[in-house]
Every structure is written in structure tokens, then in C-alpha cells.
Backbone as numpy.savetxt, mean C-alpha at the origin, in Angstrom:
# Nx Ny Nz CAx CAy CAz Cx Cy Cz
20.65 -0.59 -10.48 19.57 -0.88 -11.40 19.48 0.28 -12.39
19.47 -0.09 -13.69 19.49 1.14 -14.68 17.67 1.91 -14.81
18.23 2.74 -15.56 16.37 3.29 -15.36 15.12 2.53 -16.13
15.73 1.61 -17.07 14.61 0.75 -17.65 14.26 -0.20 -16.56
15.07 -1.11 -16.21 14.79 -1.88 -14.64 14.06 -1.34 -13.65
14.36 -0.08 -13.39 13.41 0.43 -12.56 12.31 0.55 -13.08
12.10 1.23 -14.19 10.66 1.39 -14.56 9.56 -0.40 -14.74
10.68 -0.99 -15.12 9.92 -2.24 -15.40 9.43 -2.89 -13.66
10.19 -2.27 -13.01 9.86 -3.04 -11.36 8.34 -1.91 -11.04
8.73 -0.72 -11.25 7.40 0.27 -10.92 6.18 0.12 -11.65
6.45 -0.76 -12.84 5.09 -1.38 -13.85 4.50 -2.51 -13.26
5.34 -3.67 -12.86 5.02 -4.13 -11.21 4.05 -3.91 -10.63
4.67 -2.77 -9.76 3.39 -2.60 -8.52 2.56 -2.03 -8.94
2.26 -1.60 -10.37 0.99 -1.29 -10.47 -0.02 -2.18 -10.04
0.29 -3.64 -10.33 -0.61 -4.31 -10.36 -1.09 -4.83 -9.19
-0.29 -4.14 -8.32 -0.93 -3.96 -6.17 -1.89 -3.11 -6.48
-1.54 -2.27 -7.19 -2.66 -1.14 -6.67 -4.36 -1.35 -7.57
-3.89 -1.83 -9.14 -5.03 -2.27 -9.64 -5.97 -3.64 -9.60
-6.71 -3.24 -8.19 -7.43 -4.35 -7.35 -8.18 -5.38 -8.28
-8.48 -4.68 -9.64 -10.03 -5.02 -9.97 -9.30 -5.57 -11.48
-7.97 -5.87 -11.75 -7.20 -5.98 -13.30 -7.83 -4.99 -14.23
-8.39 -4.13 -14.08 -9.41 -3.75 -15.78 -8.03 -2.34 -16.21
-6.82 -2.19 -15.96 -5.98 -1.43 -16.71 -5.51 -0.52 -15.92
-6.38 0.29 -14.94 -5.88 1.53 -14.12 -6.63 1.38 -12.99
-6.04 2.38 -12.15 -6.03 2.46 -10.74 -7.36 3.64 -10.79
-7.71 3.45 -9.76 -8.73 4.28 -9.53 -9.51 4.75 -8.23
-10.35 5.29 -7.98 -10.80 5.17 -6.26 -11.09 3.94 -6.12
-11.61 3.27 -7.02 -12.38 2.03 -6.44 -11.42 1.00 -6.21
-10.14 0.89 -6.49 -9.38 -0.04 -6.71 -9.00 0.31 -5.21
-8.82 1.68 -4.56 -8.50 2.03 -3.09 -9.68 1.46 -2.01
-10.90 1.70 -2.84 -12.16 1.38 -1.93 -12.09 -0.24 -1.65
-11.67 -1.11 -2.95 -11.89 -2.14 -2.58 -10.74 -3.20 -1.87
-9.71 -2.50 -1.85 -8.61 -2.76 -0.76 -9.00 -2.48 0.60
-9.71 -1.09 1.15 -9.83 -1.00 1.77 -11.45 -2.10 2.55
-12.13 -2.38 1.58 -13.32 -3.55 1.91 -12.72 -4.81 1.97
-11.56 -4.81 1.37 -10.69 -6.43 1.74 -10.30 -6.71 3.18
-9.49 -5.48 3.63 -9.25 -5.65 4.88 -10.17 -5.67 5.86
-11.33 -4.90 5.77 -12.24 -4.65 6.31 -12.85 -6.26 6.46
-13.35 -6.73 5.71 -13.69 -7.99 6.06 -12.90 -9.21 6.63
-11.62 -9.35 5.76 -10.43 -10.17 6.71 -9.87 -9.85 8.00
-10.73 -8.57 8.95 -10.66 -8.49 10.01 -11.94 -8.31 10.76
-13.26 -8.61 9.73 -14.67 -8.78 10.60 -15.08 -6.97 11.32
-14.87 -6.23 10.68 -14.80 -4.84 10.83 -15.57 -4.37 9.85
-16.77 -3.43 9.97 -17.92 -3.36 9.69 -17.66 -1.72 9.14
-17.82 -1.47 7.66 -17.77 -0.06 7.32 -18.14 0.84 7.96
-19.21 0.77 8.34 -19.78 1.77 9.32 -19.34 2.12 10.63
-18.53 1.24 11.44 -18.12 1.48 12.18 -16.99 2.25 12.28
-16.02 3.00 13.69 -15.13 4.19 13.63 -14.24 3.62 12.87
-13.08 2.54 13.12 -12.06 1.85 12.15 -12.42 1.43 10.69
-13.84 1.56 10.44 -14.04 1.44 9.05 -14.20 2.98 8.12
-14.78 3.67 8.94 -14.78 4.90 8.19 -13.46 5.53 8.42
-12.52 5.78 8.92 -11.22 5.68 8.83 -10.39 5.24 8.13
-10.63 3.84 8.03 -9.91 3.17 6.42 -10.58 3.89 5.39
-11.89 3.84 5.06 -12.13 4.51 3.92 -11.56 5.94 3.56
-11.94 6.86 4.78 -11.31 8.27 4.99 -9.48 7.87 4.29
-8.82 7.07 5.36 -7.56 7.09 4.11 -7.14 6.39 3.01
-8.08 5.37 2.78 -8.01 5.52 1.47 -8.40 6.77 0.33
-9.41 7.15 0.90 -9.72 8.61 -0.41 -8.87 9.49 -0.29
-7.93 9.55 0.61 -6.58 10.51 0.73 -5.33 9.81 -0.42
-5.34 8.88 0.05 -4.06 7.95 -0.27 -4.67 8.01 -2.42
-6.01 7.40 -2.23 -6.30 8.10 -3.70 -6.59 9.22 -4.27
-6.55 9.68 -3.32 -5.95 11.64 -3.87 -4.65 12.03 -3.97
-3.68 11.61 -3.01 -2.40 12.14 -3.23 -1.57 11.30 -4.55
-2.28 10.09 -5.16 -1.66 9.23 -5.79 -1.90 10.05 -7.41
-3.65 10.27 -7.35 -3.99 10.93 -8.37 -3.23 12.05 -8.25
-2.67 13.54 -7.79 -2.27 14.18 -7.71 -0.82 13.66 -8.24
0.16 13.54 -7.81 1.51 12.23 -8.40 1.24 11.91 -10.23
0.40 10.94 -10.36 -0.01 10.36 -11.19 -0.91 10.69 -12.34
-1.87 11.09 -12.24 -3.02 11.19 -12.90 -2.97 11.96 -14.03
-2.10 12.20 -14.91 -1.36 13.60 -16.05 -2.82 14.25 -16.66
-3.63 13.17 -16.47 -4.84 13.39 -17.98 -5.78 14.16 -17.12
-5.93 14.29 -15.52 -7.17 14.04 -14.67 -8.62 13.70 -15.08
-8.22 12.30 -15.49 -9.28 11.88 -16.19 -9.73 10.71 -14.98
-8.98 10.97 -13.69 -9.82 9.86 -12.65 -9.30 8.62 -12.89
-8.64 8.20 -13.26 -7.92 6.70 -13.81 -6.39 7.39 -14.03
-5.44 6.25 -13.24 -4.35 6.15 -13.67 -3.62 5.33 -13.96
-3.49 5.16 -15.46 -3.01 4.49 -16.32 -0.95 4.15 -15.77
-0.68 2.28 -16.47 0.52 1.90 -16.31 1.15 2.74 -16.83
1.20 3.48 -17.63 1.88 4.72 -17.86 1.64 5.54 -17.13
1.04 5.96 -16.87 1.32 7.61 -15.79 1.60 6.67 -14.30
1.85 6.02 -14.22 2.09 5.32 -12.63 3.23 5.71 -13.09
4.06 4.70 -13.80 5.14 4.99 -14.22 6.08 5.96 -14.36
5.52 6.93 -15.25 6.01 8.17 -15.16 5.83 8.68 -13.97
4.99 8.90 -13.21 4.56 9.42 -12.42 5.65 9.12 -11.00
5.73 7.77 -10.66 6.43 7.46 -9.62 8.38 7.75 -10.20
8.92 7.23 -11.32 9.92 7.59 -11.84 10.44 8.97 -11.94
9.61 9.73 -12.25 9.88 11.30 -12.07 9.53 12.11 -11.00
8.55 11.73 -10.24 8.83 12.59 -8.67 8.84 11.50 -7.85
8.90 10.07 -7.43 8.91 9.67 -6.13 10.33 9.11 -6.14
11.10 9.17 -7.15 12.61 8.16 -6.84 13.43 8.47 -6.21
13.60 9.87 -6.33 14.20 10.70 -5.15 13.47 11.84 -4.27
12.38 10.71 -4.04 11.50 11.46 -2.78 10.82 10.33 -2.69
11.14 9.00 -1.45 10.73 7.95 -1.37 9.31 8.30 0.15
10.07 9.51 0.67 9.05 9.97 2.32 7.51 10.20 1.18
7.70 11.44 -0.02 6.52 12.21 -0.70 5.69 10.62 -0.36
5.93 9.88 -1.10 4.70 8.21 -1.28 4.85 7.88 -0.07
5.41 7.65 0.79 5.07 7.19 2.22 3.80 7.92 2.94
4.03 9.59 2.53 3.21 10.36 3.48 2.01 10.35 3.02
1.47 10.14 1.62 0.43 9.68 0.98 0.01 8.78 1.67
0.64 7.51 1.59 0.03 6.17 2.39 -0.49 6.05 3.51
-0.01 6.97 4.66 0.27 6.95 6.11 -1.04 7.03 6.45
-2.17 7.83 6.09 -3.57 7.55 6.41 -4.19 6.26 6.28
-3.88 5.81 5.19 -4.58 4.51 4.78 -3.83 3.19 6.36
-2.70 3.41 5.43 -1.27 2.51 6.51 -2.15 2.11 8.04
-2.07 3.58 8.28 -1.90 3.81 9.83 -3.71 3.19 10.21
-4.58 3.40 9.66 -6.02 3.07 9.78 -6.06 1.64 9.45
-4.92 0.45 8.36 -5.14 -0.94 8.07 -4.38 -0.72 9.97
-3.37 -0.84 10.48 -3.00 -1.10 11.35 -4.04 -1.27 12.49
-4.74 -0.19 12.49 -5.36 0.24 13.72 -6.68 -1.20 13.75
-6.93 -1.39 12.60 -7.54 -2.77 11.94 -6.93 -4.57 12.56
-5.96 -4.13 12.00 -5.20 -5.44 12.16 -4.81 -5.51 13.35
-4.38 -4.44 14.19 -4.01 -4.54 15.90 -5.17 -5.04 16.86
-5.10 -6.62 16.54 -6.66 -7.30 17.27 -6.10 -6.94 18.70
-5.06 -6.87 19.62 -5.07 -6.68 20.94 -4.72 -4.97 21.34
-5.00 -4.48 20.38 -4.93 -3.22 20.37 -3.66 -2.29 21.64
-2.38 -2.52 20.89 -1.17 -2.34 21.43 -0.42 -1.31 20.58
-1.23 -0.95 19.60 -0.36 0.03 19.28 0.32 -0.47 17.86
0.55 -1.89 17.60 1.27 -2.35 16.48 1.13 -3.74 16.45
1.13 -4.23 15.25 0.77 -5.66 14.82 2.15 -6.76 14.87
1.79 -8.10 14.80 2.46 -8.77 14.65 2.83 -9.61 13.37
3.82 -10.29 12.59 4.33 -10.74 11.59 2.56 -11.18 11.55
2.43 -12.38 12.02 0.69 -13.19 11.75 -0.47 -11.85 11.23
-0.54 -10.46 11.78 -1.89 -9.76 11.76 -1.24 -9.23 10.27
-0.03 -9.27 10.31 0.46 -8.41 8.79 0.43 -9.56 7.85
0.77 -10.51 7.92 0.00 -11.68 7.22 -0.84 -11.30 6.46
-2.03 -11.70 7.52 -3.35 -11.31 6.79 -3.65 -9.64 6.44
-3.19 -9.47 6.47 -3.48 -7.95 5.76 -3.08 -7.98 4.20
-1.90 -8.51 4.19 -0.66 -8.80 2.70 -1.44 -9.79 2.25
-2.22 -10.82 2.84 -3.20 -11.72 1.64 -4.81 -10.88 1.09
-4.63 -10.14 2.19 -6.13 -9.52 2.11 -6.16 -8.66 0.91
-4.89 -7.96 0.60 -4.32 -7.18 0.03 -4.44 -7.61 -1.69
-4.25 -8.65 -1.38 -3.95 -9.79 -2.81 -2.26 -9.89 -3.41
-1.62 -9.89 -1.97 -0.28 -10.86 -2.37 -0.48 -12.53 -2.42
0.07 -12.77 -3.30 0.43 -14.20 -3.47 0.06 -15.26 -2.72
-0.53 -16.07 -2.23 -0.22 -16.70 -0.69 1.06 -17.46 -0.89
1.78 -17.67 -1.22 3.20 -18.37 -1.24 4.23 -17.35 -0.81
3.63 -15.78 -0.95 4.84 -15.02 -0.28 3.86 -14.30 0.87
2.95 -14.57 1.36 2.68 -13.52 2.53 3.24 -13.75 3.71
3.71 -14.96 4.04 4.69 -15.55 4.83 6.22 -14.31 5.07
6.49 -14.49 3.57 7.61 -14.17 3.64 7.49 -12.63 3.71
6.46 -11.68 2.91 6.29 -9.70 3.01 6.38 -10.02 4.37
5.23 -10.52 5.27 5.07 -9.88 6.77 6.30 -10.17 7.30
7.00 -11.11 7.20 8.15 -11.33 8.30 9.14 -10.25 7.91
9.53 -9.36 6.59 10.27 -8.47 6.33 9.60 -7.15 6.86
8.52 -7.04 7.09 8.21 -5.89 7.78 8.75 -5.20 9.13
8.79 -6.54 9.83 9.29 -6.59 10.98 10.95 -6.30 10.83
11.24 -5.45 10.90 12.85 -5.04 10.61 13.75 -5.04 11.70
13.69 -4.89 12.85 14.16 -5.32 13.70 14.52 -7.07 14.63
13.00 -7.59 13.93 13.01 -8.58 14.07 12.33 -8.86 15.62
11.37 -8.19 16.33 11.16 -8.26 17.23 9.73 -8.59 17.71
9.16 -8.90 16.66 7.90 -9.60 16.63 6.57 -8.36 16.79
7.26 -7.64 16.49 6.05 -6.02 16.69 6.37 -5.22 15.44
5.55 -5.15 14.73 5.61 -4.29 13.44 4.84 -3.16 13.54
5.75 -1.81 13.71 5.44 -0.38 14.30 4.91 0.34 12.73
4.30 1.43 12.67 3.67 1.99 11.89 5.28 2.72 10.93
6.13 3.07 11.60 7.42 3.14 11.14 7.68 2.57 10.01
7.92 0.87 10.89 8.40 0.12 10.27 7.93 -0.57 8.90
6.27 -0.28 8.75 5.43 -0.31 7.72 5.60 0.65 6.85
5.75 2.10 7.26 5.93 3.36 6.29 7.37 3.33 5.37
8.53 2.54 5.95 9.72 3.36 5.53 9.92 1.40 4.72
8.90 0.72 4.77 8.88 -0.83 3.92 8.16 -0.19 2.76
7.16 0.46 3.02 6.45 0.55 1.56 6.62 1.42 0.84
7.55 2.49 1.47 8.28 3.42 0.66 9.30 3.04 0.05
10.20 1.99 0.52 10.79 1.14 -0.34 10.75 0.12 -1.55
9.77 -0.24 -1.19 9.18 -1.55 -2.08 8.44 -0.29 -3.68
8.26 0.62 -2.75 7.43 1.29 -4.36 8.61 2.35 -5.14
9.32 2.65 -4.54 10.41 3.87 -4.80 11.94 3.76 -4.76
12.39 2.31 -4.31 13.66 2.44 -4.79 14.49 1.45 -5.77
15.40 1.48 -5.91 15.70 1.02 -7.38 16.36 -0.34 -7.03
16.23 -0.37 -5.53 17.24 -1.44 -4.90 16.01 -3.19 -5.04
16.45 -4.32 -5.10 15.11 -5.20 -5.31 15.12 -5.19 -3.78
13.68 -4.78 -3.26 13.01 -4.86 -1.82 11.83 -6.46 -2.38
11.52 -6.62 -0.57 10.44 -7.77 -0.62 9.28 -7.31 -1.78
């Protein structure tokens, strides 16, 4: 993939991250991902797994702003995503994983209704609609999560998917 392709795929996922469409990413666009899941799993802010999601989301929107944010004007614009992920995360796909891993690891702890440690294709489902993928592909993200194919989707196997899907040049789910 040449570097315009890439950039045009990383202009993309902006639009995962900008929950609310109004142009840029912001805490609230983290807050209200994190109130999506929160409710598509009947999990109550206040409670320990809810203040946890929130806790990593305000990480995950700190390390992003930090990455991103050129202006620190609190908003990050399809341009500075852009730039931002193109010039330090393309060849540093772990840097954006380890950002995520708070948030990640706290939707999991969410979505693990039998509480085993790791979810199944179905709990990642609903997380990827909660999320605001498509419903015509949440079928298809959760079942690629599962990389082994073994019906248990490990916090791993979530970290080193979404470090892909945002950072490499290769077309991922």
C-alpha cells in the first residue's frame, strides 16, 4: 500500500473514534463509547467495571491526545489523526496498542458476562455494535478477533487486532 492509501485508510478510522460526527475526536467521543458499552452490557457507571472503563478511557484519551493533538487545543482533528498516526504509529503498531490496553482490557472485563477471563465471538459482537460498527459487519469484526479460532477471544488477541486495524498498511478487518 503506498503512503496515500494508507493515509486514506487512517482517515477511515477516524470516524471509529469520532462517536458524535461533529469533525474531531475528543474526550467525549471516548466518554461516550465508553457509556455505549456500558449500557449494551446493563453496567452501571458508578459501579467498579464502570469507573474502570471510564478510568481507561481518559487514559486511552490522553495517550491519543499526546500522539495526535499538534494544536493542544483538546480536539483532534482528521488531520492531526492522520499525521499523527502516519508519523509515529506505522512503525510502532505496540505505542497504539499500549494506549488502548486500559480502555480494551476494562470493555473486556465488561463483556466477560461469565467472567472467565475472556469473551466470546457473540460478547465481542456486541461490543463492535455498541461501538458503532455497521451491523452487517459485526458478525464478521468479532469472528476475526478470535485468531486462533477457538471460540475465546483473549485480551492479546484484541490488542495485537486493533493495533492492526489502526496501524498497518496491510487491509485488516
Amino acid at each position: 500500500m503506498d503512503p496515500a492509501e494508507y493515509q486514506a485508510k487512517i482517515a477511515r478510522r477516524f470516524a471509529t473514534f469520532d462517536q458524535d460526527g461533529n469533525g474531531y475526536i475528543s474526550r467525549e467521543d471516548f466518554n461516550a463509547a465508553a457509556a455505549a458499552v456500558l449500557a449494551e452490557f446493563d453496567v452501571t457507571a458508578r459501579s467498579m467495571k464502570g469507573q474502570s472503563l471510564y478510568e481507561g478511557a481518559e487514559a486511552f484519551w490522553q495517550g491519543m491526545a499526546a500522539i495526535a493533538d499538534t494544536d493542544g487545543d483538546q480536539h483532534v482533528t482528521r488531520e492531526e489523526f492522520v499525521n499523527g498516526a502516519v508519523k509515529r504509529l506505522s512503525d510502532n503498531a505496540k505505542r497504539f496498542a499500549e494506549i488502548a490496553r486500559p480502555f480494551l482490557r476494562s470493555v473486556i472485563r465488561i463483556a466477560d458476562t461469565d467472567g472467565d477471563g475472556v469473551i466470546t465471538p457473540g460478547e465481542a459482537e456486541r461490543v463492535v455494535r455498541a461501538l458503532g460498527v455497521p451491523p452487517d459487519a459485526c458478525a464478521r469484526v468479532a469472528a476475526a478477533l478470535d485468531d486462533n479460532k477457538d471460540g475465546r477471544i483473549t485480551e492479546e488477541e484484541i490488542i495485537a487486532a486493533f493495533a492492526l486495524y489502526y496501524t498497518t498498511p496491510e487491509p485488516t478487518v
